[in-house]
């Protein structure tokens, strides 16, 4: 764990330069706007340790799979978001000496991520080997007001000399992915142009033929006058530069502005890209950096107004939750149903920028509450658009008749993952997709989603489960063999309780959803029946039979659900008895040893009890929680949030807070020693859930919002803003009171500890102490 990020309510601050921390900071200070994003690499040359990262959402490359032993059904490619052109590059030579922080004495250094207004600022003073001292102030942002724009203002001042500056401003598309399977570069150059309006480099991805144009206008200002740059002869492929030599005067700064765009053939015809890029650059340059920054601040103000969380009495916690909200909003804005949320967003290469079950299981609740309804709807539509591919995917594994298996990892609907125990066996992801549809409708009340898209997805998923189970003559129940549950520390097990429970629920829910569509819109229902060739009588009979007779392992003596058939055969050791030297298991133990152990990577049975909480009483939850938590090592960042929410439900405030802390500052404090790979974006949504669903106890039941709050002892109060069915509410939790503010004209009824309270426009204060049972 590191502790170098200073705690401030709105800013992430790093003081002092430590090159060993640079890759971590490059992740933490990442910027993005849903359409594109970037790690916090330096603008000027840096020869030290760095992971260069510029990403354009949805633009991917199918990197040929590399496996030791090929298995039928493996995907041939892993589609990954590729490292794109670096638009902000500057090479700065002072009297011939390169400015490179890896070679300089850095005498002052500060990085600030201003989350309130959405920009990154870096200031430093550095002494070059020659003794020349310079001061630099660099500010940049990715506009969320216009997501085709990024902008940089770089100011350089000589502190102890006058001399010559040779400046090169460049776009470098000659980049590669560190995780490239065959050391291959993924881009080809299509064209380039350099003219007064800017420099434009168009690249095309190999195989997938996405075209991306990067356009940049560089403006240099000295003594309030624009300095002309000259276009350099093109020295290499995928690289464009312009340059100028100018005299620097002691203590007089120069300003370099770069206004950039990245446009892709996903949104424009390739032939239109150059003209469109020129228009975008022209309009942005006319507005200018400061005006663009004002728009950015205004757009972020709206985001914060829709979804801020305010914690009183704990600055580190305040900073952490804002950081998580900020990064989630930088990653996904919901404007484009073709995009999704990679577990690392735009902050690194790991997980390939692809879509995982994380979106449905963890991210949907955040976007449901803090963004307009279309945002989460778009996340669901994304999977609808991949339905055909999911049916093909299931077909490759031998399923038929419209059974759909969504991929474990995907960019375009095709499976990318290629470890058999996950690709073929971690099939619970199908259930999370169905659950997200249910969750969306429960929260929004928008059941029209079913007839338009949702029911077809559910039918495909239900058919898969029907074919995936088999009748056990021995158990006289349906069983599901050879699966991997969310706990990836056991593979190829039989009857994972979570997967079986989810499958049974999916079958029932699909029939229920069909009933809703049939009743509300018989015509649409007939369309879907025809399109999916649904044999209502026979298929429903099967689904009913299976859902009612699926085997759900349970141990009578312990009174707990069994994670899988053989779980109790394992030597039962508790995490508390593991020596510290054995943790994390995934780094200290062989895989073989992990698989045979009882240790659990992440919530599994408990994930199911969280999804379907109304089916279990508190005593049963408590037994399962105590049993499984004591065996869980939380080596997935997705684990603690579920535990935090359940601990809160069990009235165990201390433990709820403890689990919350494990994810809240996971990246800021580099808890797991892996922040340098990128941020844990999807687990950030889990942190949000820990506060709102855990401490706030927020649920939607029977179309009504309900809260069972408690205030962590360490805090004076906390407040969160949510949107619910067109109404915005601010909920503030104090020690004994819940204060609800809404602008809604309608009279609402809100459930607090199982008692309905009328809530009108303005402020309503409810003392909940008296309601506690
Ligand atoms: C977790 C998965 C998750 C993936 C991406 C893995 O470590 O076990 O549940 O989908 O990371 O976040």
XYZ file of C-alpha atoms and ligand atoms in Angstrom:
785
model
C 0.000 0.000 0.000
C 1.261 3.483 -0.871
C 0.231 6.636 0.783
C 1.436 9.473 -1.372
C -1.789 10.959 -2.657
C -2.826 13.867 -0.491
C -6.347 13.858 0.836
C -8.376 16.801 -0.421
C -12.085 16.948 -0.999
C -12.147 17.819 -4.692
C -8.603 17.314 -5.864
C -6.240 14.397 -6.226
C -2.835 15.779 -5.375
C 0.650 14.350 -5.761
C 3.536 16.416 -4.457
C 7.108 15.644 -5.393
C 8.347 13.448 -8.219
C 9.281 9.849 -7.579
C 9.958 8.035 -10.829
C 9.096 4.714 -9.125
C 5.565 5.933 -8.653
C 5.213 7.352 -12.132
C 3.266 4.493 -13.702
C 0.896 4.432 -10.734
C 0.294 8.151 -11.099
C -0.143 7.782 -14.843
C -3.126 5.559 -14.021
C -4.534 7.644 -11.186
C -4.404 10.914 -13.090
C -5.936 9.468 -16.261
C -8.420 11.524 -18.220
C -11.328 10.507 -20.427
C -14.694 11.559 -21.726
C -16.438 8.331 -22.661
C -15.310 8.669 -26.287
C -11.571 8.745 -25.735
C -9.093 8.856 -22.930
C -5.521 8.829 -21.880
C -3.117 7.881 -19.147
C -1.356 10.768 -17.488
C 1.814 10.473 -19.578
C 3.973 13.557 -19.807
C 3.717 15.885 -22.758
C 7.476 16.341 -23.057
C 10.013 13.580 -23.591
C 10.296 11.082 -20.739
C 12.802 8.265 -20.977
C 11.944 6.780 -17.574
C 9.501 3.981 -16.832
C 6.128 4.696 -18.396
C 3.103 2.983 -19.898
C 1.984 5.072 -22.824
C -1.757 4.995 -23.282
C -4.171 6.830 -25.571
C -7.426 5.090 -26.303
C -10.413 5.611 -28.578
C -13.562 3.910 -27.336
C -14.858 1.036 -29.401
C -11.829 0.921 -31.721
C -10.253 -2.478 -31.253
C -7.876 -4.930 -32.786
C -8.359 -8.707 -32.853
C -5.013 -9.870 -31.571
C -4.407 -13.460 -32.512
C -4.871 -15.766 -29.556
C -1.841 -17.254 -27.924
C -2.374 -20.437 -25.948
C -0.244 -23.378 -25.060
C -2.747 -26.033 -26.055
C -5.580 -25.277 -28.409
C -9.085 -26.430 -27.489
C -12.067 -26.555 -29.810
C -14.341 -23.649 -29.084
C -11.553 -21.244 -28.178
C -11.870 -17.886 -29.866
C -9.208 -17.157 -32.421
C -8.793 -13.583 -31.329
C -8.744 -11.390 -28.277
C -10.223 -8.090 -29.402
C -8.476 -5.335 -27.475
C -8.664 -1.601 -27.378
C -5.443 -0.433 -28.907
C -3.033 2.215 -27.895
C -3.800 5.095 -30.277
C -1.891 8.110 -31.563
C -0.348 10.387 -28.976
C -1.662 13.845 -29.831
C 0.027 15.886 -27.148
C 3.695 15.168 -27.782
C 6.238 17.949 -27.320
C 9.965 17.769 -27.687
C 11.689 20.692 -25.995
C 15.394 21.436 -26.303
C 16.965 24.241 -24.350
C 20.169 25.364 -26.014
C 20.275 21.905 -27.513
C 19.607 20.042 -24.244
C 16.486 17.868 -24.068
C 13.961 18.467 -21.327
C 13.413 14.995 -19.878
C 12.462 14.587 -16.246
C 14.312 11.307 -16.187
C 17.570 13.216 -16.744
C 16.824 16.322 -14.667
C 16.898 17.221 -11.051
C 13.233 17.826 -10.308
C 13.137 20.476 -7.618
C 9.385 20.904 -7.328
C 6.633 18.779 -8.784
C 2.927 18.680 -8.349
C 0.117 16.917 -10.167
C -3.455 17.897 -9.441
C -6.530 16.228 -10.832
C -9.287 18.759 -10.442
C -12.379 16.572 -10.318
C -14.815 19.408 -9.841
C -13.946 20.987 -13.174
C -12.444 18.005 -14.945
C -8.832 18.848 -15.733
C -5.312 17.704 -14.931
C -2.628 20.196 -14.007
C 1.056 19.460 -13.609
C 3.606 21.972 -12.440
C 7.280 21.436 -11.923
C 10.615 23.103 -11.820
C 13.540 21.152 -13.091
C 17.239 21.651 -13.387
C 18.874 20.228 -16.471
C 22.342 18.694 -16.368
C 23.724 22.032 -17.639
C 22.245 23.790 -14.609
C 19.504 25.513 -16.582
C 16.300 25.739 -14.600
C 12.828 25.792 -16.102
C 9.368 25.962 -14.719
C 6.507 24.175 -16.456
C 2.792 24.413 -15.915
C 0.698 22.047 -18.030
C -3.057 21.833 -17.968
C -5.140 19.499 -20.071
C -8.578 17.973 -20.319
C -10.828 15.754 -22.373
C -14.018 17.664 -22.904
C -17.231 16.028 -21.785
C -19.134 19.006 -23.227
C -17.868 18.032 -26.689
C -16.429 14.559 -26.548
C -14.546 14.974 -29.808
C -12.156 17.477 -28.207
C -9.113 17.381 -25.961
C -6.970 20.384 -25.134
C -3.626 21.239 -23.600
C -2.006 24.432 -22.390
C 1.710 24.046 -21.677
C 3.615 26.986 -20.228
C 7.372 27.014 -20.003
C 9.470 29.656 -18.243
C 13.271 29.823 -18.032
C 14.178 30.568 -14.434
C 17.907 31.281 -14.576
C 18.833 31.816 -18.184
C 17.994 33.320 -21.536
C 18.618 31.052 -24.486
C 17.277 29.156 -27.427
C 14.280 26.804 -27.383
C 13.852 24.241 -30.147
C 10.299 23.072 -29.967
C 8.747 20.209 -31.858
C 5.030 19.565 -31.534
C 4.024 16.182 -32.856
C 1.390 13.530 -33.313
C 2.867 10.076 -32.916
C 0.844 7.176 -34.199
C 3.809 4.836 -34.331
C 2.779 3.250 -31.077
C 2.107 -0.274 -29.882
C 0.328 -2.126 -27.143
C 2.480 -3.544 -24.402
C 0.143 -6.528 -24.317
C 0.466 -7.250 -28.030
C 0.607 -11.045 -28.353
C 3.109 -11.070 -31.210
C 4.920 -7.741 -30.754
C 2.861 -6.526 -33.682
C 1.916 -2.907 -34.305
C -1.793 -2.582 -34.866
C -2.056 0.558 -37.007
C -1.319 1.389 -40.647
C -1.125 4.909 -41.928
C -3.829 5.934 -44.384
C -3.035 9.574 -45.020
C -1.695 12.730 -43.497
C -2.064 16.426 -44.101
C -0.481 19.473 -42.565
C -1.831 22.904 -43.226
C -2.604 26.162 -41.498
C -5.677 24.727 -39.776
C -3.667 21.906 -38.178
C -1.954 18.564 -38.639
C -4.044 15.507 -39.438
C -2.982 11.904 -39.281
C -5.334 9.148 -40.346
C -4.567 5.628 -39.235
C -6.354 2.376 -39.932
C -6.395 -0.644 -37.669
C -5.115 -3.811 -39.226
C -7.802 -6.477 -39.768
C -10.708 -4.479 -38.309
C -10.130 -1.471 -40.609
C -11.315 1.153 -38.163
C -10.056 4.522 -39.277
C -9.170 7.175 -36.755
C -8.103 10.662 -37.639
C -6.127 12.587 -35.062
C -6.155 16.293 -35.737
C -4.129 18.787 -33.762
C -3.697 22.521 -33.951
C -0.630 23.797 -32.129
C -0.438 27.479 -31.256
C 2.634 28.998 -29.635
C 2.376 32.379 -27.945
C 5.318 34.504 -26.894
C 4.928 38.034 -25.578
C 1.239 37.888 -26.465
C 2.113 37.207 -30.078
C 1.564 34.045 -32.045
C 4.762 32.414 -33.181
C 4.636 30.651 -36.525
C 5.628 26.976 -36.571
C 6.948 25.382 -39.709
C 5.869 22.019 -40.970
C 8.631 19.450 -40.811
C 9.426 17.104 -43.618
C 7.815 13.811 -42.744
C 10.613 11.785 -41.218
C 8.815 8.543 -40.515
C 5.593 6.684 -40.955
C 2.629 7.536 -38.685
C 4.373 10.612 -37.332
C 3.767 14.299 -38.065
C 5.553 17.238 -36.603
C 5.952 20.961 -36.814
C 8.609 22.990 -35.158
C 10.018 26.368 -34.290
C 13.180 27.783 -32.743
C 12.742 30.789 -30.545
C 14.620 32.899 -28.094
C 13.665 32.520 -24.491
C 14.165 35.426 -22.147
C 14.878 34.958 -18.458
C 11.627 34.718 -16.459
C 9.434 35.245 -19.516
C 7.137 32.333 -20.183
C 5.886 30.990 -23.474
C 2.576 29.221 -23.963
C 1.967 26.220 -26.153
C -1.625 25.281 -26.854
C -2.634 22.051 -28.482
C -6.261 21.515 -29.389
C -6.918 17.976 -30.567
C -9.573 15.695 -31.913
C -9.883 11.968 -32.491
C -12.666 10.962 -34.845
C -13.342 7.442 -35.923
C -15.001 5.670 -38.796
C -17.487 4.319 -36.287
C -19.168 7.705 -36.427
C -18.234 9.115 -39.835
C -17.694 7.717 -43.286
C -13.920 7.345 -43.727
C -13.995 9.755 -46.654
C -15.551 12.432 -44.452
C -13.056 12.156 -41.617
C -10.558 14.787 -42.836
C -13.191 17.474 -43.446
C -14.979 16.722 -40.241
C -11.714 16.853 -38.258
C -10.924 20.252 -39.761
C -14.356 21.551 -38.793
C -14.035 20.260 -35.244
C -10.564 21.725 -34.813
C -11.585 25.048 -36.368
C -14.591 25.459 -34.096
C -12.596 24.498 -31.002
C -9.676 26.767 -31.857
C -12.110 29.640 -32.350
C -13.508 29.054 -28.900
C -10.049 28.804 -27.425
C -8.660 26.837 -24.519
C -10.160 28.958 -21.736
C -13.664 28.891 -23.183
C -13.467 25.140 -23.762
C -12.340 24.741 -20.182
C -15.311 26.789 -18.973
C -17.648 24.500 -20.904
C -15.888 21.540 -19.362
C -16.356 22.922 -15.842
C -20.048 23.574 -16.534
C -20.567 20.055 -17.896
C -18.846 18.556 -14.856
C -20.951 20.747 -12.562
C -24.026 19.066 -14.053
C -22.527 15.619 -13.533
C -21.777 16.420 -9.914
C -25.176 17.877 -9.405
C -26.690 14.598 -10.672
C -24.549 12.210 -8.715
C -22.218 13.625 -6.082
C -21.745 12.004 -2.702
C -20.827 14.295 0.159
C -19.172 12.865 3.241
C -18.717 15.137 6.234
C -15.958 14.454 8.707
C -13.594 12.310 6.630
C -11.619 14.013 3.879
C -9.909 10.825 2.677
C -13.264 9.093 2.257
C -14.712 12.149 0.536
C -11.859 12.302 -1.916
C -12.056 8.585 -2.586
C -15.725 8.418 -3.449
C -15.473 11.486 -5.658
C -12.510 9.910 -7.430
C -14.576 6.815 -8.097
C -17.550 8.775 -9.379
C -15.252 10.931 -11.497
C -13.547 7.951 -13.110
C -16.839 6.173 -13.811
C -18.147 9.260 -15.557
C -14.914 9.627 -17.505
C -15.242 6.036 -18.695
C -18.833 5.791 -19.805
C -21.338 8.476 -20.647
C -24.009 6.297 -22.173
C -24.357 8.309 -25.360
C -23.490 5.408 -27.609
C -25.053 1.962 -27.275
C -22.048 0.390 -29.041
C -19.763 1.249 -26.147
C -19.315 -0.309 -22.759
C -17.196 -0.199 -19.632
C -13.862 -1.986 -19.669
C -12.689 -2.997 -16.193
C -9.794 -0.541 -16.618
C -11.627 2.079 -18.682
C -9.153 4.317 -20.531
C -6.471 3.895 -17.912
C -4.506 0.869 -19.054
C -4.341 -2.122 -21.352
C -5.228 -4.897 -18.919
C -8.533 -6.639 -19.704
C -8.277 -5.231 -23.225
C -10.880 -2.517 -22.690
C -13.455 -5.240 -23.211
C -16.834 -5.867 -21.646
C -17.199 -8.263 -18.712
C -20.105 -9.271 -16.484
C -18.860 -6.432 -14.274
C -21.066 -4.058 -16.263
C -24.315 -5.810 -15.480
C -23.507 -6.978 -11.972
C -21.775 -3.881 -10.632
C -21.997 -0.844 -12.895
C -25.689 -0.742 -13.818
C -26.863 0.375 -10.342
C -24.502 3.373 -10.419
C -25.659 4.581 -13.824
C -29.314 3.871 -13.009
C -29.189 6.288 -10.097
C -26.807 8.954 -11.311
C -27.421 9.317 -15.022
C -30.424 9.730 -17.297
C -32.354 6.515 -17.904
C -31.054 6.129 -21.493
C -27.583 5.562 -20.134
C -28.340 2.262 -18.448
C -30.785 1.410 -21.191
C -27.939 1.775 -23.675
C -25.871 -0.630 -21.620
C -28.667 -3.166 -21.924
C -29.175 -2.487 -25.634
C -25.474 -3.213 -26.110
C -26.147 -6.839 -25.161
C -29.286 -6.967 -27.283
C -27.168 -6.011 -30.261
C -24.863 -8.905 -29.471
C -27.648 -11.457 -29.173
C -27.047 -13.051 -32.549
C -23.380 -13.440 -31.767
C -24.244 -14.928 -28.370
C -26.398 -17.498 -30.177
C -23.509 -18.234 -32.549
C -21.182 -18.463 -29.583
C -23.417 -21.024 -27.916
C -23.629 -22.845 -31.260
C -19.843 -23.217 -31.330
C -20.056 -25.031 -28.019
C -22.781 -27.362 -29.264
C -25.955 -25.634 -28.071
C -28.787 -25.058 -30.495
C -32.320 -23.785 -31.090
C -31.596 -20.170 -30.257
C -29.728 -20.784 -26.999
C -27.506 -17.807 -26.278
C -24.264 -17.781 -24.326
C -22.905 -14.298 -23.951
C -19.124 -14.081 -23.977
C -17.055 -13.777 -20.837
C -15.055 -11.029 -22.467
C -16.062 -9.190 -25.576
C -15.724 -6.155 -27.736
C -18.133 -6.875 -30.561
C -20.193 -9.760 -29.253
C -17.645 -12.445 -30.020
C -15.924 -14.316 -27.249
C -12.349 -13.184 -26.616
C -11.447 -15.171 -23.563
C -9.452 -18.336 -24.014
C -9.012 -20.276 -20.828
C -11.391 -23.208 -20.994
C -12.310 -23.069 -17.317
C -13.578 -19.538 -17.796
C -14.609 -19.322 -21.448
C -16.693 -22.499 -21.344
C -17.483 -22.687 -17.658
C -17.904 -19.261 -16.129
C -21.362 -19.104 -17.586
C -22.980 -17.223 -14.735
C -22.318 -14.115 -16.832
C -25.455 -15.006 -18.793
C -27.491 -14.687 -15.620
C -26.042 -11.279 -14.743
C -27.252 -9.994 -18.109
C -30.768 -11.208 -17.355
C -30.583 -9.814 -13.846
C -29.578 -6.392 -15.202
C -32.762 -6.315 -17.290
C -34.790 -7.066 -14.178
C -32.837 -4.502 -12.181
C -33.355 -1.817 -14.830
C -37.103 -2.411 -14.910
C -37.331 -2.589 -11.126
C -35.608 0.772 -10.843
C -37.059 2.660 -13.788
C -40.476 1.037 -14.138
C -39.757 0.965 -17.898
C -41.070 -2.481 -18.780
C -41.393 -1.409 -22.422
C -37.754 -2.457 -22.623
C -38.930 -6.062 -22.591
C -40.992 -5.908 -25.732
C -38.451 -3.893 -27.639
C -35.323 -5.797 -26.723
C -35.233 -7.556 -23.371
C -37.513 -10.527 -23.915
C -35.536 -11.814 -26.889
C -32.363 -11.728 -24.806
C -34.101 -13.534 -21.952
C -35.442 -16.241 -24.248
C -31.942 -16.893 -25.618
C -30.541 -17.091 -22.106
C -33.348 -19.336 -20.820
C -32.792 -21.728 -23.700
C -29.140 -21.935 -22.824
C -29.863 -22.877 -19.224
C -32.403 -25.435 -20.311
C -29.771 -27.179 -22.426
C -26.938 -26.704 -19.931
C -28.570 -28.647 -17.092
C -29.169 -32.350 -17.070
C -31.395 -34.640 -15.094
C -29.580 -36.548 -12.411
C -31.170 -39.924 -11.891
C -29.282 -40.136 -8.647
C -30.386 -36.801 -7.191
C -33.726 -36.782 -8.999
C -33.110 -33.153 -9.698
C -31.573 -31.068 -12.452
C -27.861 -30.523 -12.017
C -25.305 -28.319 -13.722
C -21.918 -29.904 -14.158
C -18.531 -28.498 -15.009
C -18.875 -24.833 -14.169
C -16.833 -22.053 -12.634
C -18.702 -19.699 -10.357
C -17.723 -16.098 -9.627
C -15.108 -17.654 -7.343
C -12.448 -18.365 -9.918
C -10.380 -20.150 -7.267
C -12.356 -23.303 -8.063
C -12.878 -24.559 -11.589
C -14.861 -27.292 -13.258
C -17.030 -27.875 -10.233
C -20.528 -29.289 -10.111
C -23.616 -27.428 -8.996
C -22.287 -24.036 -8.146
C -25.068 -22.756 -5.906
C -24.914 -19.259 -7.358
C -25.079 -20.402 -10.976
C -27.880 -22.899 -10.330
C -29.870 -20.322 -8.367
C -29.390 -17.745 -11.076
C -30.331 -20.186 -13.813
C -33.570 -21.135 -12.054
C -34.379 -17.479 -11.533
C -33.692 -16.669 -15.208
C -36.083 -19.371 -16.331
C -38.840 -18.061 -14.071
C -38.177 -14.451 -14.915
C -38.254 -15.123 -18.654
C -41.728 -16.626 -18.306
C -42.827 -13.708 -16.181
C -41.416 -11.229 -18.695
C -43.162 -13.055 -21.524
C -46.411 -12.765 -19.585
C -45.948 -9.006 -19.181
C -45.324 -8.472 -22.886
C -48.162 -10.782 -23.883
C -50.597 -8.917 -21.705
C -49.500 -5.378 -22.500
C -48.738 -5.710 -26.167
C -49.999 -8.929 -27.764
C -48.890 -7.799 -31.199
C -45.287 -7.314 -30.128
C -45.472 -10.591 -28.297
C -46.495 -12.373 -31.475
C -43.649 -10.693 -33.325
C -41.173 -11.982 -30.748
C -42.703 -15.470 -30.707
C -42.360 -15.621 -34.477
C -38.862 -14.178 -34.523
C -37.524 -16.496 -31.857
C -39.681 -19.480 -32.913
C -40.774 -19.740 -29.310
C -42.807 -22.830 -28.585
C -44.546 -21.392 -25.627
C -46.283 -24.540 -24.396
C -43.392 -26.971 -24.585
C -40.584 -24.574 -23.738
C -42.374 -22.978 -20.791
C -43.215 -26.402 -19.439
C -39.532 -27.340 -19.539
C -38.435 -24.074 -17.965
C -40.960 -24.406 -15.192
C -39.998 -27.993 -14.515
C -36.275 -27.181 -14.363
C -36.633 -24.040 -12.288
C -38.709 -25.931 -9.744
C -36.455 -28.962 -9.616
C -32.965 -27.648 -9.861
C -30.515 -28.947 -7.333
C -29.332 -26.291 -4.875
C -26.689 -27.743 -2.585
C -27.355 -27.068 1.093
C -25.800 -28.314 4.290
C -28.418 -28.970 6.963
C -25.962 -29.079 9.810
C -24.282 -25.780 9.033
C -27.463 -24.241 7.698
C -25.614 -22.796 4.697
C -25.895 -23.131 0.945
C -22.971 -25.031 -0.463
C -20.919 -23.215 -2.978
C -20.620 -26.459 -4.923
C -21.052 -30.175 -4.413
C -17.552 -30.857 -3.133
C -16.970 -27.735 -1.134
C -17.110 -29.411 2.252
C -14.664 -32.098 1.130
C -12.013 -29.439 1.136
C -9.891 -28.868 4.179
C -11.717 -26.099 6.002
C -9.274 -23.395 7.039
C -10.141 -19.807 7.789
C -8.496 -16.801 6.220
C -7.592 -15.491 9.654
C -5.382 -18.551 10.108
C -3.445 -17.952 6.919
C 0.005 -16.485 7.524
C 0.466 -13.001 6.110
C 3.282 -14.392 3.982
C 0.746 -16.469 2.027
C -1.202 -13.450 0.826
C -2.190 -12.651 -1.811
C -2.679 -16.305 -2.632
C -2.614 -15.684 -6.365
C 0.973 -14.483 -6.060
C 2.201 -16.798 -3.346
C 0.613 -20.172 -4.017
C 0.609 -22.434 -7.031
C -2.635 -22.504 -8.955
C -2.993 -26.154 -8.091
C -2.866 -25.387 -4.396
C -5.361 -22.564 -4.736
C -7.838 -24.758 -6.603
C -7.743 -27.455 -3.949
C -8.100 -24.991 -1.097
C -11.349 -23.735 0.367
C -10.333 -20.114 -0.130
C -12.673 -17.972 -2.111
C -11.575 -15.208 -4.435
C -14.761 -13.151 -4.394
C -18.400 -13.192 -3.356
C -20.092 -16.255 -4.806
C -22.928 -17.664 -2.662
C -23.110 -14.179 -1.160
C -23.396 -12.617 -4.614
C -26.572 -14.650 -5.041
C -27.905 -13.695 -1.638
C -27.295 -10.071 -2.576
C -29.141 -10.344 -5.910
C -32.082 -12.250 -4.502
C -32.094 -10.924 -0.971
C -35.860 -11.070 -0.539
C -35.738 -14.850 -0.788
C -33.644 -15.239 2.368
C -34.263 -14.292 5.956
C -31.692 -12.469 8.024
C -30.679 -15.540 9.993
C -29.904 -17.477 6.872
C -27.978 -14.513 5.485
C -26.021 -14.243 8.723
C -25.057 -17.917 8.708
C -23.938 -17.835 5.109
C -22.154 -14.537 5.556
C -20.198 -15.749 8.571
C -19.335 -19.019 6.911
C -18.224 -17.678 3.544
C -16.701 -14.375 4.515
C -14.283 -16.103 6.847
C -13.061 -18.134 3.849
C -12.905 -15.262 1.352
C -9.621 -13.598 0.455
C -11.226 -10.803 -1.647
C -8.571 -11.097 -4.315
C -10.959 -9.575 -6.810
C -11.700 -5.913 -6.261
C -15.349 -6.791 -6.978
C -15.657 -8.727 -3.742
C -15.667 -6.324 -0.772
C -18.596 -4.196 -1.968
C -21.048 -7.101 -1.845
C -19.777 -7.956 1.619
C -20.109 -4.349 2.715
C -23.721 -4.165 1.574
C -24.616 -7.450 3.255
C -22.792 -6.548 6.472
C -24.788 -3.305 6.567
C -27.970 -5.286 6.110
C -26.919 -7.486 9.013
C -26.528 -4.359 11.117
C -22.807 -4.882 11.395
C -21.687 -1.301 10.821
C -18.052 -1.925 11.671
C -17.610 -4.678 9.183
C -19.603 -2.794 6.549
C -17.196 0.099 6.954
C -14.152 -2.150 6.928
C -15.179 -3.717 3.599
C -16.018 -0.329 2.188
C -12.510 0.907 3.013
C -10.956 -1.943 1.075
C -12.236 -0.640 -2.237
C -12.768 3.054 -1.646
C -9.077 3.961 -1.888
C -7.957 0.805 -3.693
C -6.265 2.716 -6.483
C -5.446 5.968 -4.717
C -3.412 4.041 -2.164
C -2.410 1.229 -4.545
C -3.612 -1.399 -2.085
C -2.991 -4.352 -4.384
C 0.235 -3.140 -5.939
C -1.340 -3.131 -9.358
C -2.582 0.414 -9.954
C 0.194 0.932 -12.480
C -1.679 -1.420 -14.857
C -4.690 0.881 -14.733
C -7.557 1.691 -12.406
C -10.224 -0.746 -11.184
C -13.047 1.123 -12.849
C -15.783 -1.472 -12.460
C -15.081 -1.991 -8.780
C -15.480 1.756 -8.334
C -19.160 1.253 -9.048
C -19.115 -1.290 -6.221
C -17.761 1.357 -3.872
C -20.641 3.611 -4.808
C -23.003 0.703 -4.089
C -21.413 0.203 -0.669
C -22.381 3.724 0.310
C -25.797 3.992 -1.297
C -27.071 0.426 -0.929
C -24.908 -0.416 2.076
C -24.810 2.568 4.414
C -27.874 4.199 2.850
C -29.682 0.865 2.620
C -31.345 2.028 -0.570
C -33.601 -0.411 -2.406
C -36.498 -0.180 -4.803
C -39.370 -2.371 -3.762
C -42.792 -2.415 -5.353
C -42.038 0.777 -7.253
C -41.113 2.552 -4.032
C -37.747 3.814 -2.871
C -36.741 2.582 0.506
C -33.843 3.327 2.847
C -32.511 1.534 5.906
C -29.641 3.871 6.718
C -26.852 3.893 9.213
C -24.021 6.347 9.658
C -20.481 5.006 9.944
C -19.049 6.212 13.241
C -16.134 7.849 11.483
C -18.416 10.237 9.562
C -20.555 13.192 10.654
C -22.983 12.696 7.816
C -23.147 11.584 4.233
C -25.435 12.599 1.413
C -26.040 11.265 -2.057
C -28.017 12.510 -5.004
C -29.983 10.103 -7.118
C -32.421 10.295 -9.973
C -35.466 8.073 -9.652
C -38.165 7.923 -12.310
C -37.714 11.506 -13.448
C -37.323 12.888 -9.946
C -34.106 14.040 -8.359
C -33.592 13.403 -4.686
C -30.847 14.318 -2.309
C -30.672 12.017 0.678
C -28.630 13.110 3.651
C -27.999 10.661 6.455
C -27.101 12.018 9.857
C -26.769 10.137 13.103
C -30.477 9.893 13.796
C -32.008 11.693 10.879
C -32.546 11.271 7.223
C -33.099 14.517 5.359
C -34.676 14.254 1.949
C -34.629 17.114 -0.506
C -36.496 16.978 -3.752
C -37.833 19.368 -6.324
C -40.592 16.931 -7.233
C -43.988 18.568 -7.370
C -45.652 15.227 -6.790
C -46.188 13.789 -3.368
C -43.850 10.831 -2.980
C -43.920 8.016 -0.520
C -40.600 6.791 0.721
C -40.084 3.786 2.873
C -37.750 4.205 5.849
C -37.252 1.117 7.980
C -40.470 -0.312 6.607
C -42.624 2.713 7.292
C -43.953 4.871 4.480
C -43.322 8.599 4.768
C -44.848 11.316 2.630
C -42.205 13.462 0.956
C -42.996 16.729 -0.759
C -41.039 19.337 -2.675
C -38.422 20.909 -0.444
C -36.959 19.367 2.626
C -38.357 16.510 4.680
C -36.649 15.510 7.899
C -37.347 12.073 9.304
C -35.962 10.914 12.602
C -35.141 7.274 12.007
C -33.853 6.445 15.444
C -37.346 5.677 16.596
C -37.916 3.455 13.583
C -35.028 1.119 14.204
C -36.104 -2.355 15.114
C -12.772 -11.239 -11.559
C -13.931 -11.289 -12.512
C -14.014 -9.980 -13.255
C -12.684 -9.629 -13.923
C -12.685 -8.238 -14.540
C -11.510 -10.926 -12.337
O -10.424 -10.860 -11.467
O -12.621 -12.466 -10.908
O -15.129 -11.514 -11.795
O -15.017 -10.053 -14.222
O -11.653 -9.657 -12.970
O -12.916 -7.260 -13.576
